[in-house]
Tab-separated table of C-alpha atoms and ligand atoms in Angstrom:
chain	number	residue	atom	x	y	z
A	1	MET	CA	62.391	-73.593	107.967
A	2	THR	CA	64.487	-74.187	112.054
A	3	HIS	CA	63.430	-71.540	114.232
A	4	ARG	CA	67.504	-69.083	114.058
A	5	ILE	CA	68.032	-68.211	117.957
A	6	VAL	CA	71.165	-64.907	117.252
A	7	ILE	CA	73.029	-64.154	120.241
A	8	VAL	CA	74.715	-60.299	119.956
A	9	GLY	CA	78.013	-60.912	122.082
A	10	GLY	CA	79.679	-63.448	123.709
A	11	GLY	CA	80.869	-62.182	127.008
A	12	ALA	CA	80.002	-63.488	130.434
A	13	GLY	CA	75.655	-64.189	129.346
A	14	GLY	CA	76.083	-64.385	125.627
A	15	LEU	CA	79.004	-67.057	125.645
A	16	GLU	CA	76.983	-69.261	128.835
A	17	LEU	CA	73.660	-69.184	126.643
A	18	ALA	CA	74.910	-69.367	122.848
A	19	THR	CA	77.072	-72.782	125.123
A	20	ARG	CA	74.410	-74.331	126.806
A	21	LEU	CA	71.637	-73.540	123.824
A	22	GLY	CA	74.051	-75.466	121.355
A	23	LYS	CA	73.978	-78.723	123.670
A	24	THR	CA	70.385	-78.962	123.539
A	25	LEU	CA	68.218	-76.664	120.602
A	26	GLY	CA	71.766	-76.828	118.108
A	27	LYS	CA	72.262	-80.796	119.032
A	28	ARG	CA	69.009	-81.876	118.384
A	29	GLY	CA	67.788	-79.715	115.436
A	30	SER	CA	65.044	-77.644	116.885
A	31	ALA	CA	66.615	-73.931	116.382
A	32	ASN	CA	70.224	-72.836	114.632
A	33	ILE	CA	71.658	-70.892	117.316
A	34	THR	CA	74.048	-68.388	115.658
A	35	LEU	CA	77.140	-66.355	118.053
A	36	VAL	CA	78.475	-62.941	117.430
A	37	ASP	CA	81.237	-61.216	118.785
A	38	THR	CA	83.078	-58.526	117.245
A	39	ASN	CA	86.395	-60.592	118.466
A	40	LEU	CA	87.691	-64.010	117.830
A	41	THR	CA	88.489	-64.991	121.729
A	42	HIS	CA	86.656	-64.407	125.049
A	43	ILE	CA	88.139	-63.617	128.111
A	44	TRP	CA	86.119	-63.481	130.970
A	45	LYS	CA	85.692	-59.106	131.760
A	46	PRO	CA	86.618	-59.631	135.232
A	47	LEU	CA	90.077	-60.781	135.571
A	48	LEU	CA	91.295	-57.605	133.264
A	49	HIS	CA	92.422	-55.531	136.094
A	50	GLU	CA	94.721	-58.813	136.241
A	51	VAL	CA	95.407	-59.046	132.887
A	52	ALA	CA	96.537	-55.011	133.095
A	53	ALA	CA	98.844	-55.016	135.962
A	54	GLY	CA	99.698	-59.279	133.501
A	55	SER	CA	99.136	-61.425	136.528
A	56	LEU	CA	97.406	-63.230	133.905
A	57	ASN	CA	98.300	-64.135	130.740
A	58	THR	CA	95.519	-64.311	128.289
A	59	SER	CA	96.953	-66.115	126.103
A	60	GLU	CA	95.856	-69.453	128.603
A	61	ASP	CA	92.990	-67.942	129.906
A	62	GLU	CA	90.996	-67.024	126.417
A	63	LEU	CA	88.807	-68.518	124.503
A	64	ASN	CA	88.022	-69.558	121.312
A	65	TYR	CA	84.137	-69.318	119.316
A	66	VAL	CA	85.454	-71.336	116.794
A	67	ALA	CA	86.253	-73.706	117.812
A	68	GLN	CA	83.410	-73.215	121.140
A	69	ALA	CA	80.846	-73.363	118.777
A	70	LYS	CA	81.645	-76.848	116.715
A	71	TRP	CA	81.873	-78.160	120.283
A	72	ASN	CA	79.432	-77.122	121.305
A	73	HIS	CA	76.620	-77.241	118.447
A	74	PHE	CA	76.597	-73.935	117.699
A	75	GLN	CA	77.571	-71.351	114.492
A	76	PHE	CA	79.663	-68.020	114.846
A	77	GLN	CA	79.567	-64.727	112.896
A	78	LEU	CA	82.587	-62.197	113.432
A	79	GLY	CA	80.993	-58.971	113.437
A	80	ARG	CA	80.282	-55.593	115.462
A	81	MET	CA	75.650	-55.238	115.238
A	82	SER	CA	75.320	-51.935	114.500
A	83	GLY	CA	72.127	-52.029	113.744
A	84	LEU	CA	68.826	-53.670	113.634
A	85	ASP	CA	65.983	-54.096	110.955
A	86	ARG	CA	62.283	-54.639	113.051
A	87	ALA	CA	60.615	-55.445	110.340
A	88	THR	CA	62.558	-57.714	108.959
A	89	LYS	CA	63.768	-59.146	111.767
A	90	GLN	CA	67.465	-58.745	110.356
A	91	ILE	CA	70.937	-57.202	112.229
A	92	GLN	CA	73.463	-55.173	110.315
A	93	LEU	CA	76.664	-56.251	111.322
A	94	ALA	CA	79.374	-53.544	110.207
A	95	ALA	CA	82.706	-54.099	108.479
A	96	THR	CA	85.329	-55.999	109.554
A	97	LEU	CA	88.720	-54.036	109.443
A	98	ASP	CA	92.152	-56.579	110.038
A	99	GLU	CA	94.771	-55.036	112.131
A	100	ASP	CA	95.805	-52.472	108.915
A	101	GLY	CA	92.693	-51.137	108.557
A	102	ARG	CA	91.762	-53.743	105.157
A	103	GLU	CA	88.350	-54.417	105.112
A	104	LEU	CA	88.146	-58.269	106.071
A	105	LEU	CA	85.286	-58.967	106.056
A	106	PRO	CA	81.834	-56.825	104.417
A	107	ALA	CA	78.888	-55.062	106.137
A	108	ARG	CA	76.473	-57.903	106.241
A	109	THR	CA	72.627	-58.155	107.851
A	110	LEU	CA	71.392	-61.709	109.632
A	111	GLY	CA	67.963	-62.822	109.973
A	112	TYR	CA	66.704	-63.857	113.340
A	113	ASP	CA	63.309	-64.862	114.414
A	114	THR	CA	64.466	-64.706	117.974
A	115	LEU	CA	67.107	-61.696	118.704
A	116	VAL	CA	69.923	-61.690	122.431
A	117	ILE	CA	71.435	-58.706	122.855
A	118	ALA	CA	74.285	-59.276	125.254
A	119	VAL	CA	76.467	-56.453	124.204
A	120	GLY	CA	77.856	-55.722	128.261
A	121	SER	CA	79.242	-52.565	129.043
A	122	ASN	CA	81.908	-49.853	128.455
A	123	THR	CA	82.927	-47.202	131.440
A	124	ASN	CA	81.136	-44.383	132.160
A	125	ASP	CA	83.602	-41.604	132.565
A	126	PHE	CA	80.727	-38.751	132.877
A	127	GLY	CA	82.272	-36.644	130.477
A	128	THR	CA	84.416	-35.838	132.346
A	129	LEU	CA	86.762	-32.608	130.397
A	130	GLY	CA	90.058	-34.352	129.348
A	131	ALA	CA	89.105	-38.572	130.485
A	132	ALA	CA	88.725	-39.964	127.577
A	133	GLN	CA	92.056	-38.664	126.082
A	134	ASN	CA	94.108	-38.904	128.461
A	135	CYS	CA	92.945	-41.842	130.516
A	136	LEU	CA	93.150	-45.782	130.067
A	137	PHE	CA	90.409	-48.087	130.507
A	138	LEU	CA	89.025	-51.609	130.514
A	139	ASP	CA	86.605	-52.863	129.244
A	140	THR	CA	88.206	-54.548	126.499
A	141	ARG	CA	90.842	-57.612	126.450
A	142	LYS	CA	93.131	-54.946	124.038
A	143	GLN	CA	92.714	-51.847	126.964
A	144	ALA	CA	93.892	-53.997	129.674
A	145	GLU	CA	96.675	-55.380	127.345
A	146	ARG	CA	97.531	-51.346	126.823
A	147	PHE	CA	97.702	-50.568	130.254
A	148	HIS	CA	99.766	-53.257	131.049
A	149	GLN	CA	102.391	-52.290	128.664
A	150	GLN	CA	102.446	-48.940	129.166
A	151	LEU	CA	103.770	-49.966	132.922
A	152	LEU	CA	106.314	-52.545	131.287
A	153	ASN	CA	107.344	-49.569	129.421
A	154	HIS	CA	108.081	-47.708	132.111
A	155	TYR	CA	109.568	-49.714	134.047
A	156	LEU	CA	112.058	-50.773	131.058
A	157	ARG	CA	112.835	-47.295	130.880
A	158	ALA	CA	114.133	-46.915	134.593
A	159	HIS	CA	116.053	-49.691	134.136
A	160	ALA	CA	117.240	-48.691	131.221
A	161	GLY	CA	118.755	-44.568	132.258
A	162	ASP	CA	120.955	-43.347	134.323
A	163	ASN	CA	118.959	-42.618	137.386
A	164	ALA	CA	118.553	-45.134	140.737
A	165	ASN	CA	115.816	-45.109	142.266
A	166	GLN	CA	112.791	-43.660	140.135
A	167	LYS	CA	109.664	-42.998	140.341
A	168	ILE	CA	106.125	-43.957	138.756
A	169	SER	CA	102.906	-43.238	140.065
A	170	VAL	CA	99.051	-44.363	139.014
A	171	ALA	CA	96.064	-42.530	139.247
A	172	ILE	CA	92.706	-44.643	139.764
A	173	VAL	CA	89.286	-42.765	139.562
A	174	GLY	CA	86.781	-45.382	140.876
A	175	ALA	CA	87.181	-47.556	144.244
A	176	GLY	CA	84.925	-50.017	143.946
A	177	ALA	CA	85.847	-53.804	142.527
A	178	THR	CA	87.362	-52.964	139.701
A	179	GLY	CA	89.548	-50.198	140.983
A	180	VAL	CA	89.960	-51.232	144.454
A	181	GLU	CA	91.755	-54.485	142.419
A	182	LEU	CA	93.571	-53.110	139.903
A	183	ALA	CA	94.868	-51.390	143.352
A	184	ALA	CA	96.094	-54.481	144.937
A	185	GLU	CA	96.650	-56.376	142.270
A	186	LEU	CA	99.596	-53.133	140.871
A	187	HIS	CA	100.663	-53.069	144.422
A	188	HIS	CA	101.655	-57.167	143.970
A	189	ALA	CA	102.953	-56.544	140.818
A	190	ALA	CA	105.411	-53.957	141.180
A	191	HIS	CA	106.928	-56.455	144.108
A	192	GLU	CA	107.394	-59.092	140.885
A	193	LEU	CA	109.239	-57.066	138.987
A	194	ALA	CA	111.285	-56.068	141.679
A	195	ALA	CA	111.859	-59.268	142.576
A	196	TYR	CA	112.689	-60.375	138.070
A	197	GLY	CA	115.362	-57.759	138.653
A	198	LEU	CA	113.602	-54.653	137.040
A	199	ASP	CA	114.847	-52.568	140.660
A	200	ARG	CA	114.853	-49.263	139.319
A	201	ILE	CA	111.431	-48.273	140.062
A	202	LYS	CA	111.995	-50.370	144.340
A	203	PRO	CA	107.871	-51.903	144.906
A	204	GLN	CA	107.441	-48.571	147.541
A	205	ASP	CA	108.465	-46.288	144.680
A	206	MET	CA	105.632	-46.924	142.404
A	207	HIS	CA	102.882	-44.208	143.775
A	208	ILE	CA	99.243	-45.259	143.555
A	209	THR	CA	96.077	-43.509	144.853
A	210	LEU	CA	92.648	-44.300	144.734
A	211	ILE	CA	90.402	-41.957	143.617
A	212	GLU	CA	85.917	-42.080	145.109
A	213	ALA	CA	84.027	-39.474	144.655
A	214	GLY	CA	81.655	-41.207	147.435
A	215	PRO	CA	82.533	-41.103	150.959
A	216	ARG	CA	83.509	-44.232	151.424
A	217	VAL	CA	85.564	-47.637	149.401
A	218	LEU	CA	83.105	-50.546	147.133
A	219	PRO	CA	80.356	-47.677	147.581
A	220	ALA	CA	78.165	-50.915	146.525
A	221	LEU	CA	78.991	-52.718	149.082
A	222	PRO	CA	78.049	-53.115	153.004
A	223	GLU	CA	80.139	-50.536	154.866
A	224	ARG	CA	81.961	-53.326	157.152
A	225	ILE	CA	82.719	-54.784	154.286
A	226	SER	CA	84.811	-51.016	153.046
A	227	VAL	CA	86.018	-50.621	156.223
A	228	PRO	CA	88.705	-54.202	156.712
A	229	VAL	CA	89.589	-52.986	152.274
A	230	HIS	CA	90.156	-49.167	152.903
A	231	LYS	CA	92.912	-49.714	155.696
A	232	THR	CA	94.575	-53.400	153.428
A	233	LEU	CA	94.777	-51.021	150.929
A	234	GLU	CA	96.787	-48.404	153.100
A	235	LYS	CA	98.617	-51.217	154.593
A	236	LEU	CA	99.862	-51.756	151.265
A	237	GLY	CA	100.980	-48.512	150.483
A	238	VAL	CA	97.890	-46.377	148.786
A	239	THR	CA	97.099	-43.615	149.011
A	240	VAL	CA	92.753	-43.622	149.223
A	241	MET	CA	90.754	-40.558	148.695
A	242	THR	CA	87.210	-40.413	149.278
A	243	ASN	CA	84.692	-37.560	148.574
A	244	ALA	CA	87.228	-36.662	145.390
A	245	ALA	CA	85.461	-35.849	142.032
A	246	VAL	CA	87.306	-35.821	139.453
A	247	SER	CA	86.818	-32.593	137.230
A	248	GLU	CA	89.188	-32.701	134.677
A	249	VAL	CA	92.414	-35.238	133.731
A	250	THR	CA	95.180	-33.573	131.235
A	251	ALA	CA	98.330	-35.606	130.518
A	252	GLU	CA	100.011	-35.104	133.337
A	253	SER	CA	97.408	-34.840	136.204
A	254	LEU	CA	93.775	-35.333	137.988
A	255	LYS	CA	91.970	-31.876	138.915
A	256	THR	CA	89.305	-32.769	141.735
A	257	SER	CA	86.494	-30.390	141.786
A	258	ASN	CA	87.562	-28.986	145.821
A	259	GLY	CA	90.886	-28.330	143.837
A	260	GLU	CA	92.992	-31.044	144.339
A	261	VAL	CA	95.360	-31.670	141.984
A	262	ILE	CA	97.219	-35.158	141.403
A	263	GLU	CA	99.704	-36.619	139.379
A	264	ALA	CA	100.550	-39.479	137.656
A	265	SER	CA	102.197	-40.566	134.570
A	266	LEU	CA	99.614	-43.545	133.796
A	267	LYS	CA	95.878	-42.816	134.674
A	268	VAL	CA	93.348	-45.354	134.994
A	269	TRP	CA	88.989	-44.997	134.163
A	270	ALA	CA	87.628	-47.172	136.429
A	271	ALA	CA	84.138	-46.036	137.402
A	272	GLY	CA	80.275	-45.831	136.429
A	273	ILE	CA	79.247	-47.747	133.259
A	274	ARG	CA	77.073	-47.430	130.255
A	275	ALA	CA	75.909	-49.850	127.552
A	276	PRO	CA	77.555	-49.368	123.779
A	277	ALA	CA	76.038	-45.980	122.516
A	278	PHE	CA	74.918	-48.112	119.636
A	279	LEU	CA	72.034	-49.300	121.317
A	280	LYS	CA	70.856	-46.205	122.050
A	281	ASP	CA	66.602	-45.898	121.142
A	282	ILE	CA	67.542	-48.787	118.122
A	283	ASP	CA	65.026	-49.368	115.769
A	284	GLY	CA	62.591	-47.305	118.443
A	285	LEU	CA	63.162	-49.808	121.390
A	286	GLU	CA	63.026	-48.399	124.176
A	287	THR	CA	66.560	-47.049	126.596
A	288	ASN	CA	67.673	-45.881	130.288
A	289	ARG	CA	69.704	-42.653	130.706
A	290	ILE	CA	73.016	-45.118	130.038
A	291	ASN	CA	71.898	-46.880	127.117
A	292	GLN	CA	70.436	-49.971	128.493
A	293	LEU	CA	67.678	-51.541	126.792
A	294	LEU	CA	64.350	-51.550	128.786
A	295	VAL	CA	63.482	-54.859	129.860
A	296	ARG	CA	60.677	-56.682	131.736
A	297	PRO	CA	60.931	-59.719	133.677
A	298	THR	CA	61.513	-62.617	131.257
A	299	LEU	CA	63.694	-60.199	129.504
A	300	GLN	CA	62.455	-59.335	126.193
A	301	THR	CA	62.726	-56.071	125.192
A	302	THR	CA	59.033	-53.499	126.555
A	303	LEU	CA	58.491	-53.401	122.706
A	304	ASP	CA	59.373	-56.455	121.022
A	305	ASP	CA	58.637	-60.084	122.211
A	306	ASP	CA	60.985	-61.372	119.644
A	307	ILE	CA	64.562	-59.716	121.214
A	308	PHE	CA	65.372	-60.230	124.314
A	309	ALA	CA	67.917	-58.261	125.886
A	310	PHE	CA	70.153	-59.562	129.405
A	311	GLY	CA	73.362	-58.813	131.693
A	312	ASP	CA	74.871	-55.222	131.509
A	313	CYS	CA	72.870	-53.202	128.251
A	314	ALA	CA	70.045	-54.665	130.130
A	315	ALA	CA	67.379	-52.316	132.630
A	316	CYS	CA	65.837	-55.529	134.026
A	317	PRO	CA	63.704	-54.384	137.408
A	318	GLN	CA	64.271	-56.008	140.741
A	319	PRO	CA	60.503	-57.272	141.789
A	320	GLY	CA	60.396	-55.442	145.121
A	321	SER	CA	62.841	-52.996	144.253
A	322	ASP	CA	63.185	-49.530	142.591
A	323	ARG	CA	66.547	-51.149	141.373
A	324	ASN	CA	67.632	-52.461	138.511
A	325	VAL	CA	69.447	-55.038	138.551
A	326	PRO	CA	72.613	-54.586	138.900
A	327	PRO	CA	75.980	-54.897	135.798
A	328	ARG	CA	77.155	-58.098	137.050
A	329	ALA	CA	79.227	-61.734	136.005
A	330	GLN	CA	76.735	-63.084	138.820
A	331	ALA	CA	73.648	-61.800	137.473
A	332	ALA	CA	75.238	-62.544	133.505
A	333	HIS	CA	75.494	-65.792	134.824
A	334	GLN	CA	71.623	-66.399	136.546
A	335	GLN	CA	70.006	-64.399	133.413
A	336	ALA	CA	71.677	-67.435	130.790
A	337	SER	CA	70.282	-69.743	133.352
A	338	LEU	CA	67.270	-68.978	133.026
A	339	LEU	CA	67.288	-67.535	129.277
A	340	ALA	CA	68.396	-71.197	128.139
A	341	LYS	CA	65.037	-72.018	129.914
A	342	GLY	CA	63.461	-69.398	128.656
A	343	LEU	CA	63.816	-70.348	125.330
A	344	LYS	CA	63.139	-73.389	125.007
A	345	ALA	CA	59.980	-73.137	126.745
A	346	ARG	CA	58.620	-70.398	124.039
A	347	LEU	CA	59.974	-72.837	121.328
A	348	GLU	CA	57.480	-74.977	122.715
A	349	GLY	CA	54.904	-72.817	123.044
A	350	LYS	CA	54.929	-72.780	126.772
A	351	PRO	CA	54.946	-69.790	128.595
A	352	LEU	CA	58.299	-67.591	129.671
A	353	PRO	CA	60.054	-68.071	133.339
A	354	THR	CA	60.695	-63.853	134.955
A	355	TYR	CA	63.633	-63.663	136.316
A	356	ALA	CA	64.678	-62.273	139.905
A	357	TYR	CA	68.023	-61.760	140.592
A	358	ARG	CA	69.404	-63.073	143.554
A	359	ASP	CA	72.239	-62.345	145.962
A	360	TYR	CA	74.987	-64.492	146.396
A	361	GLY	CA	77.265	-61.628	147.919
A	362	SER	CA	79.994	-60.418	146.428
A	363	LEU	CA	83.544	-60.530	146.865
A	364	VAL	CA	86.412	-58.303	146.581
A	365	SER	CA	90.495	-59.514	145.442
A	366	LEU	CA	92.875	-57.770	147.741
A	367	SER	CA	95.591	-59.580	144.593
A	368	SER	CA	97.412	-62.653	147.077
A	369	PHE	CA	96.950	-60.384	149.844
A	370	SER	CA	93.565	-61.188	150.744
A	371	ALA	CA	89.996	-61.270	150.115
A	372	VAL	CA	86.947	-60.051	151.831
A	373	GLY	CA	83.551	-60.123	151.068
A	374	ASN	CA	80.075	-61.416	152.226
A	375	LEU	CA	78.088	-64.268	151.021
A	376	MET	CA	74.219	-64.137	150.970
A	377	GLY	CA	72.378	-67.478	152.268
A	378	ASN	CA	68.678	-67.577	152.746
A	379	LEU	CA	69.023	-68.877	156.504
A	380	THR	CA	72.101	-67.460	157.475
A	381	GLY	CA	71.298	-63.857	155.940
A	382	SER	CA	74.653	-61.812	154.805
A	383	VAL	CA	78.240	-63.370	156.350
A	384	MET	CA	80.959	-61.457	156.141
A	385	LEU	CA	84.280	-63.340	154.548
A	386	GLU	CA	88.044	-62.502	154.737
A	387	GLY	CA	90.879	-64.231	153.921
A	388	TRP	CA	91.526	-67.422	152.608
A	389	LEU	CA	88.510	-68.534	152.932
A	390	ALA	CA	86.587	-65.707	150.583
A	391	ARG	CA	89.553	-65.928	148.075
A	392	MET	CA	88.693	-68.967	147.325
A	393	PHE	CA	85.082	-68.137	147.003
A	394	TYR	CA	86.574	-65.923	144.714
A	395	VAL	CA	88.444	-68.006	142.525
A	396	SER	CA	85.081	-70.013	142.374
A	397	LEU	CA	83.247	-67.830	140.666
A	398	TYR	CA	85.306	-67.734	136.961
A	399	ARG	CA	85.681	-71.290	136.981
A	400	MET	CA	81.535	-71.919	137.829
A	401	HIS	CA	81.584	-69.861	134.064
A	402	GLN	CA	84.038	-72.218	132.774
A	403	MET	CA	81.460	-75.180	134.593
A	404	ALA	CA	78.986	-73.746	132.688
A	405	LEU	CA	81.181	-73.650	128.732
A	406	TYR	CA	83.494	-75.923	129.401
A	407	GLY	CA	82.166	-78.915	132.246
A	408	THR	CA	83.438	-80.351	134.573
A	409	PHE	CA	86.307	-82.949	133.446
A	410	ARG	CA	87.941	-80.110	131.207
A	411	THR	CA	87.418	-77.149	133.632
A	412	LEU	CA	89.631	-79.658	136.467
A	413	MET	CA	91.634	-80.052	133.944
A	414	LEU	CA	92.280	-76.451	133.452
A	415	MET	CA	93.268	-76.166	136.538
A	416	LEU	CA	95.712	-78.776	136.803
A	417	GLY	CA	97.042	-76.816	133.393
A	418	SER	CA	97.195	-73.722	135.562
A	419	ARG	CA	98.601	-75.342	139.029
A	420	ILE	CA	102.070	-76.930	136.805
A	421	GLY	CA	102.527	-73.562	134.788
A	422	ARG	CA	102.671	-72.087	137.703
A	423	GLY	CA	106.044	-73.608	138.401
A	424	THR	CA	107.838	-72.767	135.149
A	425	GLU	CA	106.725	-69.620	133.858
A	426	PRO	CA	107.137	-65.529	135.356
A	427	ARG	CA	104.301	-65.160	137.893
A	428	LEU	CA	104.528	-61.879	136.456
A	429	LYS	CA	103.897	-61.517	132.224
A	430	LEU	CA	106.833	-60.171	131.442
A	431	HIS	CA	106.261	-58.780	128.091
B	1	FAD	C1	87.671	-54.719	135.932
B	1	FAD	C2	86.778	-56.210	135.954
B	1	FAD	C3	86.503	-56.294	136.933
B	1	FAD	C4	85.178	-57.305	136.878
B	1	FAD	N1	84.824	-57.932	138.578
B	1	FAD	C5	83.330	-58.649	138.824
B	1	FAD	C6	84.026	-59.564	140.020
B	1	FAD	O1	84.715	-59.510	140.502
B	1	FAD	N2	82.480	-59.756	139.428
B	1	FAD	C7	81.501	-59.879	139.375
B	1	FAD	O2	79.978	-60.307	139.903
B	1	FAD	N3	80.999	-58.632	138.293
B	1	FAD	C8	82.771	-57.896	137.939
B	1	FAD	N4	83.195	-57.009	136.510
B	1	FAD	C9	81.503	-57.287	135.959
B	1	FAD	C10	81.185	-57.814	134.651
B	1	FAD	O3	82.724	-58.477	133.852
B	1	FAD	C11	80.283	-58.227	133.697
B	1	FAD	O4	78.210	-57.077	134.738
B	1	FAD	C12	79.629	-59.365	132.744
B	1	FAD	O5	80.883	-58.898	132.427
B	1	FAD	C13	78.940	-59.051	131.972
B	1	FAD	O6	78.074	-59.551	131.169
B	1	FAD	P1	77.890	-59.039	129.781
B	1	FAD	O7	78.065	-60.914	129.544
B	1	FAD	O8	76.390	-58.398	129.975
B	1	FAD	O9	78.547	-58.900	129.218
B	1	FAD	P2	80.188	-58.766	128.822
B	1	FAD	O10	80.991	-60.237	129.313
B	1	FAD	O11	81.193	-57.777	129.067
B	1	FAD	O12	80.529	-59.156	127.056
B	1	FAD	C14	79.924	-58.616	125.920
B	1	FAD	C15	80.455	-59.066	124.755
B	1	FAD	O13	79.962	-58.199	123.581
B	1	FAD	C16	80.845	-58.250	123.116
B	1	FAD	N5	80.450	-56.831	121.945
B	1	FAD	C17	80.155	-55.724	122.311
B	1	FAD	N6	79.430	-55.200	121.765
B	1	FAD	C18	79.114	-55.215	120.747
B	1	FAD	C19	78.537	-55.108	119.051
B	1	FAD	N7	77.898	-54.735	118.475
B	1	FAD	N8	78.531	-56.381	118.242
B	1	FAD	C20	78.537	-57.595	118.856
B	1	FAD	N9	78.929	-57.859	120.053
B	1	FAD	C21	79.918	-56.979	121.191
B	1	FAD	C22	82.031	-58.015	123.108
B	1	FAD	O14	83.023	-58.173	122.606
B	1	FAD	C23	82.003	-59.255	124.933
B	1	FAD	O15	82.594	-60.244	123.891
B	1	FAD	C24	83.896	-56.469	136.539
B	1	FAD	C25	83.746	-55.686	135.522
B	1	FAD	C26	85.519	-55.016	134.769
B	1	FAD	C27	85.962	-54.479	133.847
């Protein structure tokens, strides 16, 4: 029987891997490649803050799994992995329901010879009182679209009401890259919405508060990047609070452990990650306190050679460091490339290559205003980038993902299409 490789999760890493393996092993008939995802379409997760602010229209940037599978010699199965039976080498998929709650696809099992788990992560609210009930999260396209809809609803209500000059308050918990980028993107959205005539809420009347438990914004990046970013945010009118740990969220406000109360009509939690709960000790595999599967440098899980995990859902050691590989699109992309080679080597009975994270630096987009970041080079060490150049590098991360999925020609066509579209469509999604 042809070797069956099942990849669960078609995100930044899993979809690249399925495409690469399809084009090689799948095309030659050396293996059957199956990708499983809960959705029918893929949108690159680092774009979700733009979806939330309305500056990105998901229908233009989404990829259809069924078509991608057809073009790249792999199969696609719609479903949510809910369990695993290592003894019989099967995964369990829960029943898929349609929008009205009726069963679309029944619960079923899927057999594998090699299983790759790449199901990503969700935001971690650390069990903070009221956070799950009162905050919005940006883990999925649906959640980002929900945020956008709520933002628009505020504007539409203000526009239809009698009171001129209304206000809107947004609080973002977590000043990591996601929180910072969302704050800048929302500021940009406030200007665009006013320019389109929804000007009962003036740009300066959208109050954005960014709340960070640590001593500075972008705690995972070097301090010399935090300082200019903090200054730019303040220049844009964003209130930045540091050393402020949120201890409770209510429908109207957020409370910090040092007693401050921040009133906000829209609240977004963008601090911390954890892997999906169904992974916790799944069929005896080792996991850590945030549900990530423990893997070796080959990306095989610690207790099962036939099961690999990568991306945000895996705790992968970094040689010479006591920290794991960070949960970043950059790492998922590198690991997908390594596994594409590794799984081919495995079929040929050759030793597996091992993964070492290469940090190419981090870039943070401050919407159309600027971008800031550092690039890591072998010879130069870390180079600080700002402004136009940083923005170009930032956009290139997404282009690399598109190249892996579509190849060079189609990526160039997509870039051309979006440039033409910019002249004919509103710059902000208005519905
Ligand atoms: C707003 C935002 C901005 C970000 N910006 C950056 C950035 O600028 N640079 C950067 O490097 N990183 C960034 N990140 C982090 C980056 O998005 C992640 O590190 C990256 O997407 C991880 O890739 P992944 O393949 O592990 O998971 P994901 O890309 O999250 O994909 C997981 C996939 O698994 C599917 N799935 C989940 N559960 C199941 C299940 N049970 N069964 C079947 N399928 C399932 C999901 O539908 C999804 O398609 C950002 C994240 C967010 C939220």
